Amino acid sequence: MSTTTLDLADVQRLEIEHQPPLYAKREIALVRGEGPYLFDSEGRRYLDAMSNYGVAVLGHADPEYADALNDQLRTLATGHQSFYSDVRAELLAELSAIAPEGLGRSFLSNSGAEAIEAAIKFARVATGRSSLVAAKRGYHGRTLGALAATADQKYRAPFEPLAPATTHVAFNDADALAAAVDETTAAILLEPIQGEGGIWPASAEYLQAAREIADARGALLIADEIQTGFRTGAPWAMSASGVTPDILVTAKALANGFPIGLTMMTEAVSAAIPAGGHGTTFGANPLACRAALVTLRALRDRGLYARATATGARLMAGLDALGSPKIRQVRGRGMMIGVELKERVTPTLRALQERGVLVLPAGATTFRLLPPLVWANGQVDEFLQVAGEVLG
Ligand SMILES: *Cc1c(COP(=O)(O)O)cnc(C)c1O
């Protein structure tokens, strides 16, 4: 239930007048959600094919999630890490059950970019080196350290100079990676499937080569699973390649919308971090930990990993079957799908929204589906029906 009495014009005016002009806003105000659907201030229903950038994996206003957070709010919401916490301990146990082999240490923070900042600091202190090698089209966040690793000039240029020094190499090109990594490289930082850049999956061979190159040169391998985490049919997209990174970072889906970041690392990395060398006031508070705990349990107990694989395959097959002359390629894995068009994507985004479907862009010519994992076949059919009308 929304408590606001503002109408759409008031909402728009207040946001436009009182925020810096950072976001290109859509013309709707989202006020309520229910499972796979969102509702705007005018009562219009939208099929959510974006989960707010891959966040709401359990869908919106999930009763079990809401009850757990409500219970935690009535018990204890805030608690600094200089004290122990029962909920934090439970979350750490749950995380260790899904951690890639050897990544048994977890640092919790409050966002994706913050989790990347921690990864960069930890890689620097563990290697005694300072530079990074990352990929063209790669996206790692917009705080200053994370921004240095992000490739897009649109984000970087206004804020240069940026540190740590980062070399950006062509993605999925092992030779380019081998040529760029040297004795100054603290870490290779890669997304197993590039998200913002257009949904480009890394090949297993490429990730295996990255592991070998890092080992040969004494650098670490950091996997940025902030977007891929939990939606490709398994907790981690890296698993499909058989490659284990030294540090794995995730955020978006981990707590189904409660702000959180996670940096998982090996014993060796953990052992190199000096006491007091990093920290956060809000990180790993009981409320955030409870949100992640209930999300991880729901993902497992409701079979949502297998469902992401099945629903994603059905979506990709359905998109291919549209035979649309506008579609160049459909790419992705599980519930992380990119549809590259032969034309600019904005008119398609708008047409889908007008017909009650919300998707995201990923670059100039690609739209991206990051649906809640609770989509049933009915939502897939609904999406394909509308996509067929728009792209036919
Ligand atoms: C979203 C994202 C980030 C940044 O996360 P924020 O929570 O927005 O700071 C970093 N890397 C990847 C791959 C992302 O998708």
mmCIF file of C-alpha atoms and ligand atoms in Angstrom:
data_model
loop_
_atom_site.group_PDB
_atom_site.id
_atom_site.type_symbol
_atom_site.label_atom_id
_atom_site.label_comp_id
_atom_site.label_asym_id
_atom_site.label_seq_id
_atom_site.Cartn_x
_atom_site.Cartn_y
_atom_site.Cartn_z
ATOM 1 C CA MET A 1 0.000 0.000 0.000
ATOM 2 C CA SER A 2 1.356 3.413 -0.962
ATOM 3 C CA THR A 3 0.925 6.229 1.545
ATOM 4 C CA THR A 4 1.586 9.021 -0.952
ATOM 5 C CA THR A 5 -1.031 11.590 -1.894
ATOM 6 C CA LEU A 6 1.095 13.114 -4.655
ATOM 7 C CA ASP A 7 -0.117 12.912 -8.220
ATOM 8 C CA LEU A 8 2.197 12.031 -11.097
ATOM 9 C CA ALA A 9 2.881 15.664 -12.029
ATOM 10 C CA ASP A 10 3.910 16.482 -8.428
ATOM 11 C CA VAL A 11 6.174 13.464 -8.247
ATOM 12 C CA GLN A 12 7.879 14.372 -11.497
ATOM 13 C CA ARG A 13 8.287 18.039 -10.605
ATOM 14 C CA LEU A 14 9.778 17.273 -7.177
ATOM 15 C CA GLU A 15 12.271 14.772 -8.553
ATOM 16 C CA ILE A 16 13.304 17.020 -11.424
ATOM 17 C CA GLU A 17 13.649 20.139 -9.267
ATOM 18 C CA HIS A 18 15.532 18.562 -6.396
ATOM 19 C CA GLN A 19 17.925 16.043 -7.924
ATOM 20 C CA PRO A 20 20.976 16.556 -10.098
ATOM 21 C CA PRO A 21 20.135 15.686 -13.710
ATOM 22 C CA LEU A 22 21.844 12.275 -13.661
ATOM 23 C CA TYR A 23 19.134 9.989 -14.991
ATOM 24 C CA ALA A 24 17.169 9.954 -18.213
ATOM 25 C CA LYS A 25 13.782 9.290 -16.603
ATOM 26 C CA ARG A 26 10.908 7.330 -18.031
ATOM 27 C CA GLU A 27 7.527 9.037 -17.833
ATOM 28 C CA ILE A 28 6.015 6.738 -15.209
ATOM 29 C CA ALA A 29 6.171 6.573 -11.398
ATOM 30 C CA LEU A 30 6.306 3.024 -10.060
ATOM 31 C CA VAL A 31 4.400 2.788 -6.796
ATOM 32 C CA ARG A 32 3.634 -0.883 -6.167
ATOM 33 C CA GLY A 33 4.684 -4.375 -7.124
ATOM 34 C CA GLU A 34 3.183 -7.840 -6.935
ATOM 35 C CA GLY A 35 5.199 -10.882 -7.962
ATOM 36 C CA PRO A 36 6.249 -10.432 -11.602
ATOM 37 C CA TYR A 37 4.221 -7.224 -12.055
ATOM 38 C CA LEU A 38 4.744 -3.532 -11.304
ATOM 39 C CA PHE A 39 2.059 -0.848 -11.065
ATOM 40 C CA ASP A 40 2.373 2.871 -11.772
ATOM 41 C CA SER A 41 0.731 5.826 -10.042
ATOM 42 C CA GLU A 42 -2.142 5.687 -12.524
ATOM 43 C CA GLY A 43 -2.876 2.055 -11.639
ATOM 44 C CA ARG A 44 -1.444 0.686 -14.884
ATOM 45 C CA ARG A 45 0.100 -2.795 -14.699
ATOM 46 C CA TYR A 46 3.481 -3.697 -16.247
ATOM 47 C CA LEU A 47 5.110 -7.056 -16.782
ATOM 48 C CA ASP A 48 8.507 -6.700 -15.092
ATOM 49 C CA ALA A 49 11.234 -8.075 -17.373
ATOM 50 C CA MET A 50 14.026 -6.117 -15.646
ATOM 51 C CA SER A 51 13.702 -6.647 -11.839
ATOM 52 C CA ASN A 52 15.100 -3.146 -11.322
ATOM 53 C CA TYR A 53 18.410 -4.013 -12.983
ATOM 54 C CA GLY A 54 18.407 -7.624 -11.961
ATOM 55 C CA VAL A 55 17.615 -7.070 -8.306
ATOM 56 C CA ALA A 56 14.141 -8.419 -7.505
ATOM 57 C CA VAL A 57 14.751 -12.120 -8.184
ATOM 58 C CA LEU A 58 11.847 -13.183 -5.956
ATOM 59 C CA GLY A 59 9.544 -10.670 -7.618
ATOM 60 C CA HIS A 60 7.881 -7.825 -5.762
ATOM 61 C CA ALA A 61 6.255 -7.732 -2.315
ATOM 62 C CA ASP A 62 6.997 -11.415 -1.717
ATOM 63 C CA PRO A 63 5.113 -12.252 1.520
ATOM 64 C CA GLU A 64 7.822 -14.508 3.002
ATOM 65 C CA TYR A 65 10.511 -11.887 2.297
ATOM 66 C CA ALA A 66 8.348 -9.065 3.684
ATOM 67 C CA ASP A 67 7.500 -11.039 6.838
ATOM 68 C CA ALA A 68 11.175 -11.856 7.479
ATOM 69 C CA LEU A 69 12.262 -8.222 7.123
ATOM 70 C CA ASN A 70 9.352 -7.048 9.240
ATOM 71 C CA ASP A 71 10.304 -9.572 11.920
ATOM 72 C CA GLN A 72 13.931 -8.432 11.818
ATOM 73 C CA LEU A 73 12.907 -4.753 12.043
ATOM 74 C CA ARG A 74 10.954 -5.580 15.169
ATOM 75 C CA THR A 75 13.924 -7.517 16.591
ATOM 76 C CA LEU A 76 17.157 -5.717 15.657
ATOM 77 C CA ALA A 77 17.859 -3.724 12.510
ATOM 78 C CA THR A 78 21.300 -2.254 13.007
ATOM 79 C CA GLY A 79 24.464 -3.743 14.436
ATOM 80 C CA HIS A 80 28.095 -2.901 13.742
ATOM 81 C CA GLN A 81 30.629 -5.605 12.868
ATOM 82 C CA SER A 82 32.659 -4.896 15.995
ATOM 83 C CA PHE A 83 29.934 -6.992 17.668
ATOM 84 C CA TYR A 84 28.877 -10.531 16.773
ATOM 85 C CA SER A 85 25.427 -11.102 15.284
ATOM 86 C CA ASP A 86 23.361 -14.302 15.109
ATOM 87 C CA VAL A 87 21.803 -13.342 11.761
ATOM 88 C CA ARG A 88 25.195 -12.471 10.249
ATOM 89 C CA ALA A 89 26.606 -15.813 11.370
ATOM 90 C CA GLU A 90 23.662 -17.632 9.786
ATOM 91 C CA LEU A 91 24.143 -15.756 6.520
ATOM 92 C CA LEU A 92 27.871 -16.563 6.472
ATOM 93 C CA ALA A 93 27.045 -20.255 6.920
ATOM 94 C CA GLU A 94 24.522 -20.066 4.070
ATOM 95 C CA LEU A 95 27.074 -18.285 1.858
ATOM 96 C CA SER A 96 29.781 -20.838 2.601
ATOM 97 C CA ALA A 97 27.414 -23.557 1.347
ATOM 98 C CA ILE A 98 27.258 -21.936 -2.108
ATOM 99 C CA ALA A 99 30.753 -20.397 -2.195
ATOM 100 C CA PRO A 100 32.990 -21.544 -5.041
ATOM 101 C CA GLU A 101 35.628 -23.969 -3.773
ATOM 102 C CA GLY A 102 38.199 -22.151 -1.647
ATOM 103 C CA LEU A 103 36.335 -18.819 -1.445
ATOM 104 C CA GLY A 104 35.407 -19.313 2.172
ATOM 105 C CA ARG A 105 35.848 -15.718 3.386
ATOM 106 C CA SER A 106 33.162 -13.085 2.801
ATOM 107 C CA PHE A 107 33.270 -9.318 3.209
ATOM 108 C CA LEU A 108 29.782 -7.767 3.228
ATOM 109 C CA SER A 109 29.056 -4.182 2.202
ATOM 110 C CA ASN A 110 26.158 -2.167 0.772
ATOM 111 C CA SER A 111 26.347 -2.028 -3.016
ATOM 112 C CA GLY A 112 28.001 -3.453 -6.085
ATOM 113 C CA ALA A 113 30.507 -0.648 -6.508
ATOM 114 C CA GLU A 114 31.465 -0.907 -2.845
ATOM 115 C CA ALA A 115 32.040 -4.638 -3.197
ATOM 116 C CA ILE A 116 34.295 -3.933 -6.211
ATOM 117 C CA GLU A 117 36.215 -1.286 -4.241
ATOM 118 C CA ALA A 118 36.874 -3.879 -1.544
ATOM 119 C CA ALA A 119 37.997 -6.425 -4.173
ATOM 120 C CA ILE A 120 40.456 -3.930 -5.658
ATOM 121 C CA LYS A 121 41.883 -3.003 -2.262
ATOM 122 C CA PHE A 122 42.190 -6.649 -1.238
ATOM 123 C CA ALA A 123 43.907 -7.555 -4.536
ATOM 124 C CA ARG A 124 46.367 -4.701 -4.082
ATOM 125 C CA VAL A 125 47.274 -5.640 -0.545
ATOM 126 C CA ALA A 126 47.500 -9.370 -1.392
ATOM 127 C CA THR A 127 49.806 -8.864 -4.393
ATOM 128 C CA GLY A 128 51.686 -5.682 -3.487
ATOM 129 C CA ARG A 129 50.829 -4.503 -7.010
ATOM 130 C CA SER A 130 48.506 -1.732 -8.103
ATOM 131 C CA SER A 131 47.233 -1.977 -11.682
ATOM 132 C CA LEU A 132 44.279 -3.807 -13.218
ATOM 133 C CA VAL A 133 43.472 -5.450 -16.510
ATOM 134 C CA ALA A 134 39.780 -5.344 -17.407
ATOM 135 C CA ALA A 135 37.721 -5.723 -20.566
ATOM 136 C CA LYS A 136 36.383 -3.330 -23.141
ATOM 137 C CA ARG A 137 32.603 -2.948 -22.715
ATOM 138 C CA GLY A 138 33.116 -4.069 -19.092
ATOM 139 C CA TYR A 139 31.125 -2.397 -16.327
ATOM 140 C CA HIS A 140 32.190 -2.473 -12.677
ATOM 141 C CA GLY A 141 30.460 0.510 -11.074
ATOM 142 C CA ARG A 142 30.912 4.245 -10.730
ATOM 143 C CA THR A 143 32.744 5.024 -7.500
ATOM 144 C CA LEU A 144 36.264 6.226 -8.292
ATOM 145 C CA GLY A 145 38.102 2.897 -8.006
ATOM 146 C CA ALA A 146 35.372 0.886 -9.703
ATOM 147 C CA LEU A 147 35.104 3.562 -12.387
ATOM 148 C CA ALA A 148 38.774 3.080 -13.239
ATOM 149 C CA ALA A 149 37.899 -0.519 -14.146
ATOM 150 C CA THR A 150 34.720 0.425 -16.044
ATOM 151 C CA ALA A 151 35.452 0.821 -19.761
ATOM 152 C CA ASP A 152 32.816 3.208 -21.131
ATOM 153 C CA GLN A 153 34.195 6.718 -21.844
ATOM 154 C CA LYS A 154 30.727 8.148 -21.211
ATOM 155 C CA TYR A 155 31.154 7.275 -17.535
ATOM 156 C CA ARG A 156 34.932 7.848 -17.268
ATOM 157 C CA ALA A 157 35.871 10.941 -19.230
ATOM 158 C CA PRO A 158 34.296 13.640 -17.004
ATOM 159 C CA PHE A 159 36.112 12.310 -13.935
ATOM 160 C CA GLU A 160 39.634 11.554 -15.172
ATOM 161 C CA PRO A 161 42.358 11.051 -14.008
ATOM 162 C CA LEU A 162 41.304 7.722 -12.525
ATOM 163 C CA ALA A 163 43.244 5.258 -10.434
ATOM 164 C CA PRO A 164 44.104 2.359 -10.281
ATOM 165 C CA ALA A 165 45.666 2.328 -13.727
ATOM 166 C CA THR A 166 43.627 -0.070 -15.839
ATOM 167 C CA THR A 167 44.337 -1.570 -19.239
ATOM 168 C CA HIS A 168 41.147 -2.439 -21.136
ATOM 169 C CA VAL A 169 41.501 -5.341 -23.566
ATOM 170 C CA ALA A 170 39.115 -6.921 -26.076
ATOM 171 C CA PHE A 171 36.742 -9.325 -24.318
ATOM 172 C CA ASN A 172 36.953 -13.047 -25.162
ATOM 173 C CA ASP A 173 40.450 -12.527 -26.631
ATOM 174 C CA ALA A 174 42.958 -14.564 -24.598
ATOM 175 C CA ASP A 175 45.953 -13.288 -26.594
ATOM 176 C CA ALA A 176 45.061 -9.679 -25.815
ATOM 177 C CA LEU A 177 44.778 -10.599 -22.150
ATOM 178 C CA ALA A 178 48.143 -12.400 -22.153
ATOM 179 C CA ALA A 179 49.780 -9.363 -23.739
ATOM 180 C CA ALA A 180 48.360 -6.935 -21.166
ATOM 181 C CA VAL A 181 48.990 -8.747 -17.879
ATOM 182 C CA ASP A 182 52.472 -8.124 -16.458
ATOM 183 C CA GLU A 183 54.379 -7.909 -13.172
ATOM 184 C CA THR A 184 52.519 -4.707 -12.212
ATOM 185 C CA THR A 185 49.070 -6.339 -12.544
ATOM 186 C CA ALA A 186 47.299 -6.862 -9.226
ATOM 187 C CA ALA A 187 44.259 -8.466 -10.830
ATOM 188 C CA ILE A 188 42.363 -9.359 -13.968
ATOM 189 C CA LEU A 189 38.780 -8.162 -13.440
ATOM 190 C CA LEU A 190 36.074 -9.694 -15.672
ATOM 191 C CA GLU A 191 32.331 -10.267 -15.836
ATOM 192 C CA PRO A 192 31.534 -13.880 -16.825
ATOM 193 C CA ILE A 193 28.688 -12.409 -18.890
ATOM 194 C CA GLN A 194 29.050 -8.704 -19.646
ATOM 195 C CA GLY A 195 25.794 -7.070 -18.551
ATOM 196 C CA GLU A 196 25.696 -3.320 -19.169
ATOM 197 C CA GLY A 197 27.923 -3.835 -22.210
ATOM 198 C CA GLY A 198 25.256 -5.823 -24.060
ATOM 199 C CA ILE A 199 24.934 -9.378 -22.578
ATOM 200 C CA TRP A 200 28.131 -10.904 -23.975
ATOM 201 C CA PRO A 201 28.959 -14.291 -22.418
ATOM 202 C CA ALA A 202 32.646 -15.107 -21.900
ATOM 203 C CA SER A 203 33.619 -18.453 -23.418
ATOM 204 C CA ALA A 204 34.755 -21.153 -20.996
ATOM 205 C CA GLU A 205 38.113 -21.243 -22.821
ATOM 206 C CA TYR A 206 38.569 -17.525 -22.270
ATOM 207 C CA LEU A 207 37.920 -17.755 -18.538
ATOM 208 C CA GLN A 208 40.252 -20.768 -18.326
ATOM 209 C CA ALA A 209 42.940 -18.771 -20.148
ATOM 210 C CA ALA A 210 42.389 -15.841 -17.774
ATOM 211 C CA ARG A 211 42.950 -18.191 -14.829
ATOM 212 C CA GLU A 212 46.188 -19.524 -16.379
ATOM 213 C CA ILE A 213 47.496 -16.078 -17.298
ATOM 214 C CA ALA A 214 46.799 -14.748 -13.798
ATOM 215 C CA ASP A 215 48.579 -17.706 -12.210
ATOM 216 C CA ALA A 216 51.573 -17.480 -14.545
ATOM 217 C CA ARG A 217 52.069 -13.744 -13.866
ATOM 218 C CA GLY A 218 51.291 -13.739 -10.153
ATOM 219 C CA ALA A 219 48.102 -11.694 -10.558
ATOM 220 C CA LEU A 220 44.686 -12.456 -9.054
ATOM 221 C CA LEU A 221 41.515 -13.204 -10.992
ATOM 222 C CA ILE A 222 38.434 -11.272 -9.859
ATOM 223 C CA ALA A 223 35.010 -12.318 -11.175
ATOM 224 C CA ASP A 224 32.413 -9.542 -11.151
ATOM 225 C CA GLU A 225 29.152 -11.454 -10.683
ATOM 226 C CA ILE A 226 27.203 -8.431 -9.518
ATOM 227 C CA GLN A 227 24.708 -8.880 -12.355
ATOM 228 C CA THR A 228 25.218 -12.554 -13.269
ATOM 229 C CA GLY A 229 24.935 -13.857 -9.699
ATOM 230 C CA PHE A 230 21.890 -16.091 -8.978
ATOM 231 C CA ARG A 231 20.157 -15.767 -12.359
ATOM 232 C CA THR A 232 21.995 -18.033 -14.805
ATOM 233 C CA GLY A 233 20.774 -21.370 -13.431
ATOM 234 C CA ALA A 234 23.276 -21.584 -10.563
ATOM 235 C CA PRO A 235 24.470 -19.198 -7.881
ATOM 236 C CA TRP A 236 27.504 -18.272 -10.010
ATOM 237 C CA ALA A 237 27.890 -17.909 -13.775
ATOM 238 C CA MET A 238 31.587 -18.803 -13.342
ATOM 239 C CA SER A 239 30.645 -22.409 -12.466
ATOM 240 C CA ALA A 240 29.787 -23.173 -16.104
ATOM 241 C CA SER A 241 33.444 -22.609 -17.037
ATOM 242 C CA GLY A 242 34.890 -24.689 -14.189
ATOM 243 C CA VAL A 243 37.085 -21.697 -13.295
ATOM 244 C CA THR A 244 37.410 -20.514 -9.702
ATOM 245 C CA PRO A 245 38.495 -16.895 -9.240
ATOM 246 C CA ASP A 246 40.535 -15.625 -6.264
ATOM 247 C CA ILE A 247 37.850 -13.057 -5.515
ATOM 248 C CA LEU A 248 34.176 -13.171 -6.493
ATOM 249 C CA VAL A 249 31.983 -10.098 -6.177
ATOM 250 C CA THR A 250 28.193 -9.991 -6.197
ATOM 251 C CA ALA A 251 25.390 -7.657 -5.162
ATOM 252 C CA LYS A 252 22.214 -6.980 -7.158
ATOM 253 C CA ALA A 253 20.069 -10.093 -6.570
ATOM 254 C CA LEU A 254 21.680 -11.211 -3.328
ATOM 255 C CA ALA A 255 19.119 -9.648 -0.987
ATOM 256 C CA ASN A 256 16.222 -9.216 -3.466
ATOM 257 C CA GLY A 257 16.336 -5.426 -3.205
ATOM 258 C CA PHE A 258 17.810 -4.682 0.183
ATOM 259 C CA PRO A 259 21.114 -2.838 -0.487
ATOM 260 C CA ILE A 260 24.043 -5.223 -0.088
ATOM 261 C CA GLY A 261 27.427 -6.079 -1.586
ATOM 262 C CA LEU A 262 29.522 -9.209 -1.180
ATOM 263 C CA THR A 263 33.235 -9.787 -1.811
ATOM 264 C CA MET A 264 34.221 -13.459 -1.433
ATOM 265 C CA MET A 265 37.883 -14.413 -1.319
ATOM 266 C CA THR A 266 40.430 -17.137 -0.716
ATOM 267 C CA GLU A 267 42.211 -17.739 2.556
ATOM 268 C CA ALA A 268 45.388 -16.328 1.010
ATOM 269 C CA VAL A 269 43.715 -13.021 0.086
ATOM 270 C CA SER A 270 41.974 -12.828 3.441
ATOM 271 C CA ALA A 271 45.232 -13.429 5.315
ATOM 272 C CA ALA A 272 46.874 -10.457 3.578
ATOM 273 C CA ILE A 273 44.271 -7.905 4.722
ATOM 274 C CA PRO A 274 45.472 -5.938 7.751
ATOM 275 C CA ALA A 275 43.097 -5.532 10.711
ATOM 276 C CA GLY A 276 41.239 -2.242 10.283
ATOM 277 C CA GLY A 277 42.330 -2.082 6.643
ATOM 278 C CA HIS A 278 38.761 -1.844 5.432
ATOM 279 C CA GLY A 279 35.295 -1.457 6.923
ATOM 280 C CA THR A 280 31.783 -0.071 6.655
ATOM 281 C CA THR A 281 29.234 1.201 9.176
ATOM 282 C CA PHE A 282 26.151 -0.278 7.520
ATOM 283 C CA GLY A 283 27.730 -3.392 6.018
ATOM 284 C CA ALA A 284 26.507 -6.788 7.262
ATOM 285 C CA ASN A 285 23.889 -5.270 9.563
ATOM 286 C CA PRO A 286 21.238 -7.697 10.841
ATOM 287 C CA LEU A 287 18.504 -6.370 8.538
ATOM 288 C CA ALA A 288 20.644 -6.716 5.404
ATOM 289 C CA CYS A 289 21.821 -10.146 6.510
ATOM 290 C CA ARG A 290 18.247 -11.298 7.121
ATOM 291 C CA ALA A 291 17.228 -10.027 3.669
ATOM 292 C CA ALA A 292 20.048 -11.998 2.020
ATOM 293 C CA LEU A 293 19.379 -15.056 4.148
ATOM 294 C CA VAL A 294 15.691 -15.259 3.266
ATOM 295 C CA THR A 295 16.495 -14.617 -0.400
ATOM 296 C CA LEU A 296 19.147 -17.362 -0.615
ATOM 297 C CA ARG A 297 16.872 -19.852 1.139
ATOM 298 C CA ALA A 298 13.970 -18.985 -1.162
ATOM 299 C CA LEU A 299 16.163 -19.362 -4.257
ATOM 300 C CA ARG A 300 17.156 -22.832 -3.087
ATOM 301 C CA ASP A 301 13.909 -24.073 -1.530
ATOM 302 C CA ARG A 302 11.670 -22.853 -4.339
ATOM 303 C CA GLY A 303 13.894 -24.414 -7.003
ATOM 304 C CA LEU A 304 14.524 -21.058 -8.638
ATOM 305 C CA TYR A 305 17.961 -21.942 -10.084
ATOM 306 C CA ALA A 306 16.511 -24.771 -12.181
ATOM 307 C CA ARG A 307 13.534 -22.608 -13.010
ATOM 308 C CA ALA A 308 15.830 -19.819 -14.287
ATOM 309 C CA THR A 309 17.425 -22.305 -16.679
ATOM 310 C CA ALA A 310 14.089 -23.633 -17.947
ATOM 311 C CA THR A 311 12.306 -20.272 -18.202
ATOM 312 C CA GLY A 312 15.338 -18.604 -19.780
ATOM 313 C CA ALA A 313 15.616 -21.349 -22.414
ATOM 314 C CA ARG A 314 11.923 -20.998 -23.201
ATOM 315 C CA LEU A 315 12.298 -17.237 -23.549
ATOM 316 C CA MET A 316 15.324 -17.492 -25.849
ATOM 317 C CA ALA A 317 13.676 -20.151 -28.014
ATOM 318 C CA GLY A 318 10.525 -18.032 -28.209
ATOM 319 C CA LEU A 319 12.491 -14.928 -29.214
ATOM 320 C CA ASP A 320 14.289 -16.882 -31.945
ATOM 321 C CA ALA A 321 10.958 -18.306 -33.120
ATOM 322 C CA LEU A 322 9.596 -14.774 -33.643
ATOM 323 C CA GLY A 323 11.795 -14.738 -36.759
ATOM 324 C CA SER A 324 11.842 -10.959 -36.442
ATOM 325 C CA PRO A 325 13.591 -9.077 -39.247
ATOM 326 C CA LYS A 326 14.653 -6.510 -36.620
ATOM 327 C CA ILE A 327 16.576 -8.970 -34.416
ATOM 328 C CA ARG A 328 20.277 -9.519 -35.125
ATOM 329 C CA GLN A 329 21.045 -11.941 -32.280
ATOM 330 C CA VAL A 330 19.643 -13.336 -29.026
ATOM 331 C CA ARG A 331 22.330 -14.041 -26.392
ATOM 332 C CA GLY A 332 22.527 -15.060 -22.761
ATOM 333 C CA ARG A 333 22.071 -17.745 -20.160
ATOM 334 C CA GLY A 334 19.216 -18.427 -17.773
ATOM 335 C CA MET A 335 17.282 -15.263 -16.934
ATOM 336 C CA MET A 336 19.955 -12.923 -18.323
ATOM 337 C CA ILE A 337 19.162 -12.395 -21.989
ATOM 338 C CA GLY A 338 20.187 -9.776 -24.531
ATOM 339 C CA VAL A 339 18.315 -9.116 -27.757
ATOM 340 C CA GLU A 340 20.532 -7.249 -30.207
ATOM 341 C CA LEU A 341 18.586 -5.351 -32.849
ATOM 342 C CA LYS A 342 19.689 -4.176 -36.288
ATOM 343 C CA GLU A 343 18.604 -0.680 -35.262
ATOM 344 C CA ARG A 344 18.719 1.619 -32.241
ATOM 345 C CA VAL A 345 16.893 0.175 -29.270
ATOM 346 C CA THR A 346 15.080 3.206 -27.800
ATOM 347 C CA PRO A 347 11.919 3.024 -29.975
ATOM 348 C CA THR A 348 11.542 -0.663 -29.067
ATOM 349 C CA LEU A 349 11.922 0.063 -25.341
ATOM 350 C CA ARG A 350 9.243 2.709 -25.658
ATOM 351 C CA ALA A 351 6.894 0.493 -27.675
ATOM 352 C CA LEU A 352 7.233 -2.343 -25.155
ATOM 353 C CA GLN A 353 6.551 0.049 -22.278
ATOM 354 C CA GLU A 354 3.465 1.439 -24.048
ATOM 355 C CA ARG A 355 2.194 -2.134 -24.277
ATOM 356 C CA GLY A 356 2.898 -2.734 -20.567
ATOM 357 C CA VAL A 357 6.294 -4.504 -20.639
ATOM 358 C CA LEU A 358 9.421 -3.092 -18.947
ATOM 359 C CA VAL A 359 12.837 -4.096 -20.301
ATOM 360 C CA LEU A 360 16.262 -2.442 -20.056
ATOM 361 C CA PRO A 361 18.712 -1.276 -22.676
ATOM 362 C CA ALA A 362 22.261 -2.679 -22.747
ATOM 363 C CA GLY A 363 24.169 -0.470 -25.145
ATOM 364 C CA ALA A 364 22.735 1.384 -28.127
ATOM 365 C CA THR A 365 21.189 -1.507 -30.055
ATOM 366 C CA THR A 366 20.467 -4.208 -27.452
ATOM 367 C CA PHE A 367 17.647 -4.653 -24.977
ATOM 368 C CA ARG A 368 18.097 -6.831 -21.963
ATOM 369 C CA LEU A 369 15.814 -9.139 -20.018
ATOM 370 C CA LEU A 370 16.604 -9.644 -16.328
ATOM 371 C CA PRO A 371 13.204 -10.898 -15.161
ATOM 372 C CA PRO A 372 12.307 -11.965 -11.646
ATOM 373 C CA LEU A 373 13.026 -15.707 -11.412
ATOM 374 C CA VAL A 374 9.416 -16.299 -10.335
ATOM 375 C CA TRP A 375 8.209 -15.873 -13.921
ATOM 376 C CA ALA A 376 5.954 -18.763 -14.930
ATOM 377 C CA ASN A 377 5.190 -19.845 -18.491
ATOM 378 C CA GLY A 378 2.260 -17.426 -18.467
ATOM 379 C CA GLN A 379 4.657 -14.477 -18.153
ATOM 380 C CA VAL A 380 6.895 -15.891 -20.897
ATOM 381 C CA ASP A 381 3.890 -16.173 -23.237
ATOM 382 C CA GLU A 382 2.716 -12.689 -22.294
ATOM 383 C CA PHE A 383 6.168 -11.277 -23.028
ATOM 384 C CA LEU A 384 6.525 -13.097 -26.370
ATOM 385 C CA GLN A 385 3.062 -11.976 -27.455
ATOM 386 C CA VAL A 386 3.984 -8.317 -26.907
ATOM 387 C CA ALA A 387 7.517 -8.731 -28.296
ATOM 388 C CA GLY A 388 5.984 -10.270 -31.426
ATOM 389 C CA GLU A 389 3.694 -7.251 -31.874
ATOM 390 C CA VAL A 390 6.569 -4.799 -31.425
ATOM 391 C CA LEU A 391 9.270 -6.621 -33.386
ATOM 392 C CA GLY A 392 7.157 -8.461 -35.979
HETATM 393 C C1 LIG B 1 25.474 -3.001 -11.378
HETATM 394 C C2 LIG B 1 26.859 -3.463 -11.561
HETATM 395 C C3 LIG B 1 27.916 -2.915 -10.820
HETATM 396 C C4 LIG B 1 27.721 -1.757 -9.861
HETATM 397 O O1 LIG B 1 26.828 -2.047 -8.834
HETATM 398 P P1 LIG B 1 26.109 -0.819 -8.048
HETATM 399 O O2 LIG B 1 25.333 -1.503 -6.952
HETATM 400 O O3 LIG B 1 25.237 -0.132 -9.037
HETATM 401 O O4 LIG B 1 27.185 0.055 -7.541
HETATM 402 C C5 LIG B 1 29.175 -3.446 -10.998
HETATM 403 N N1 LIG B 1 29.398 -4.465 -11.849
HETATM 404 C C6 LIG B 1 28.410 -5.020 -12.566
HETATM 405 C C7 LIG B 1 28.712 -6.175 -13.465
HETATM 406 C C8 LIG B 1 27.105 -4.524 -12.466
HETATM 407 O O5 LIG B 1 26.135 -5.047 -13.211
#
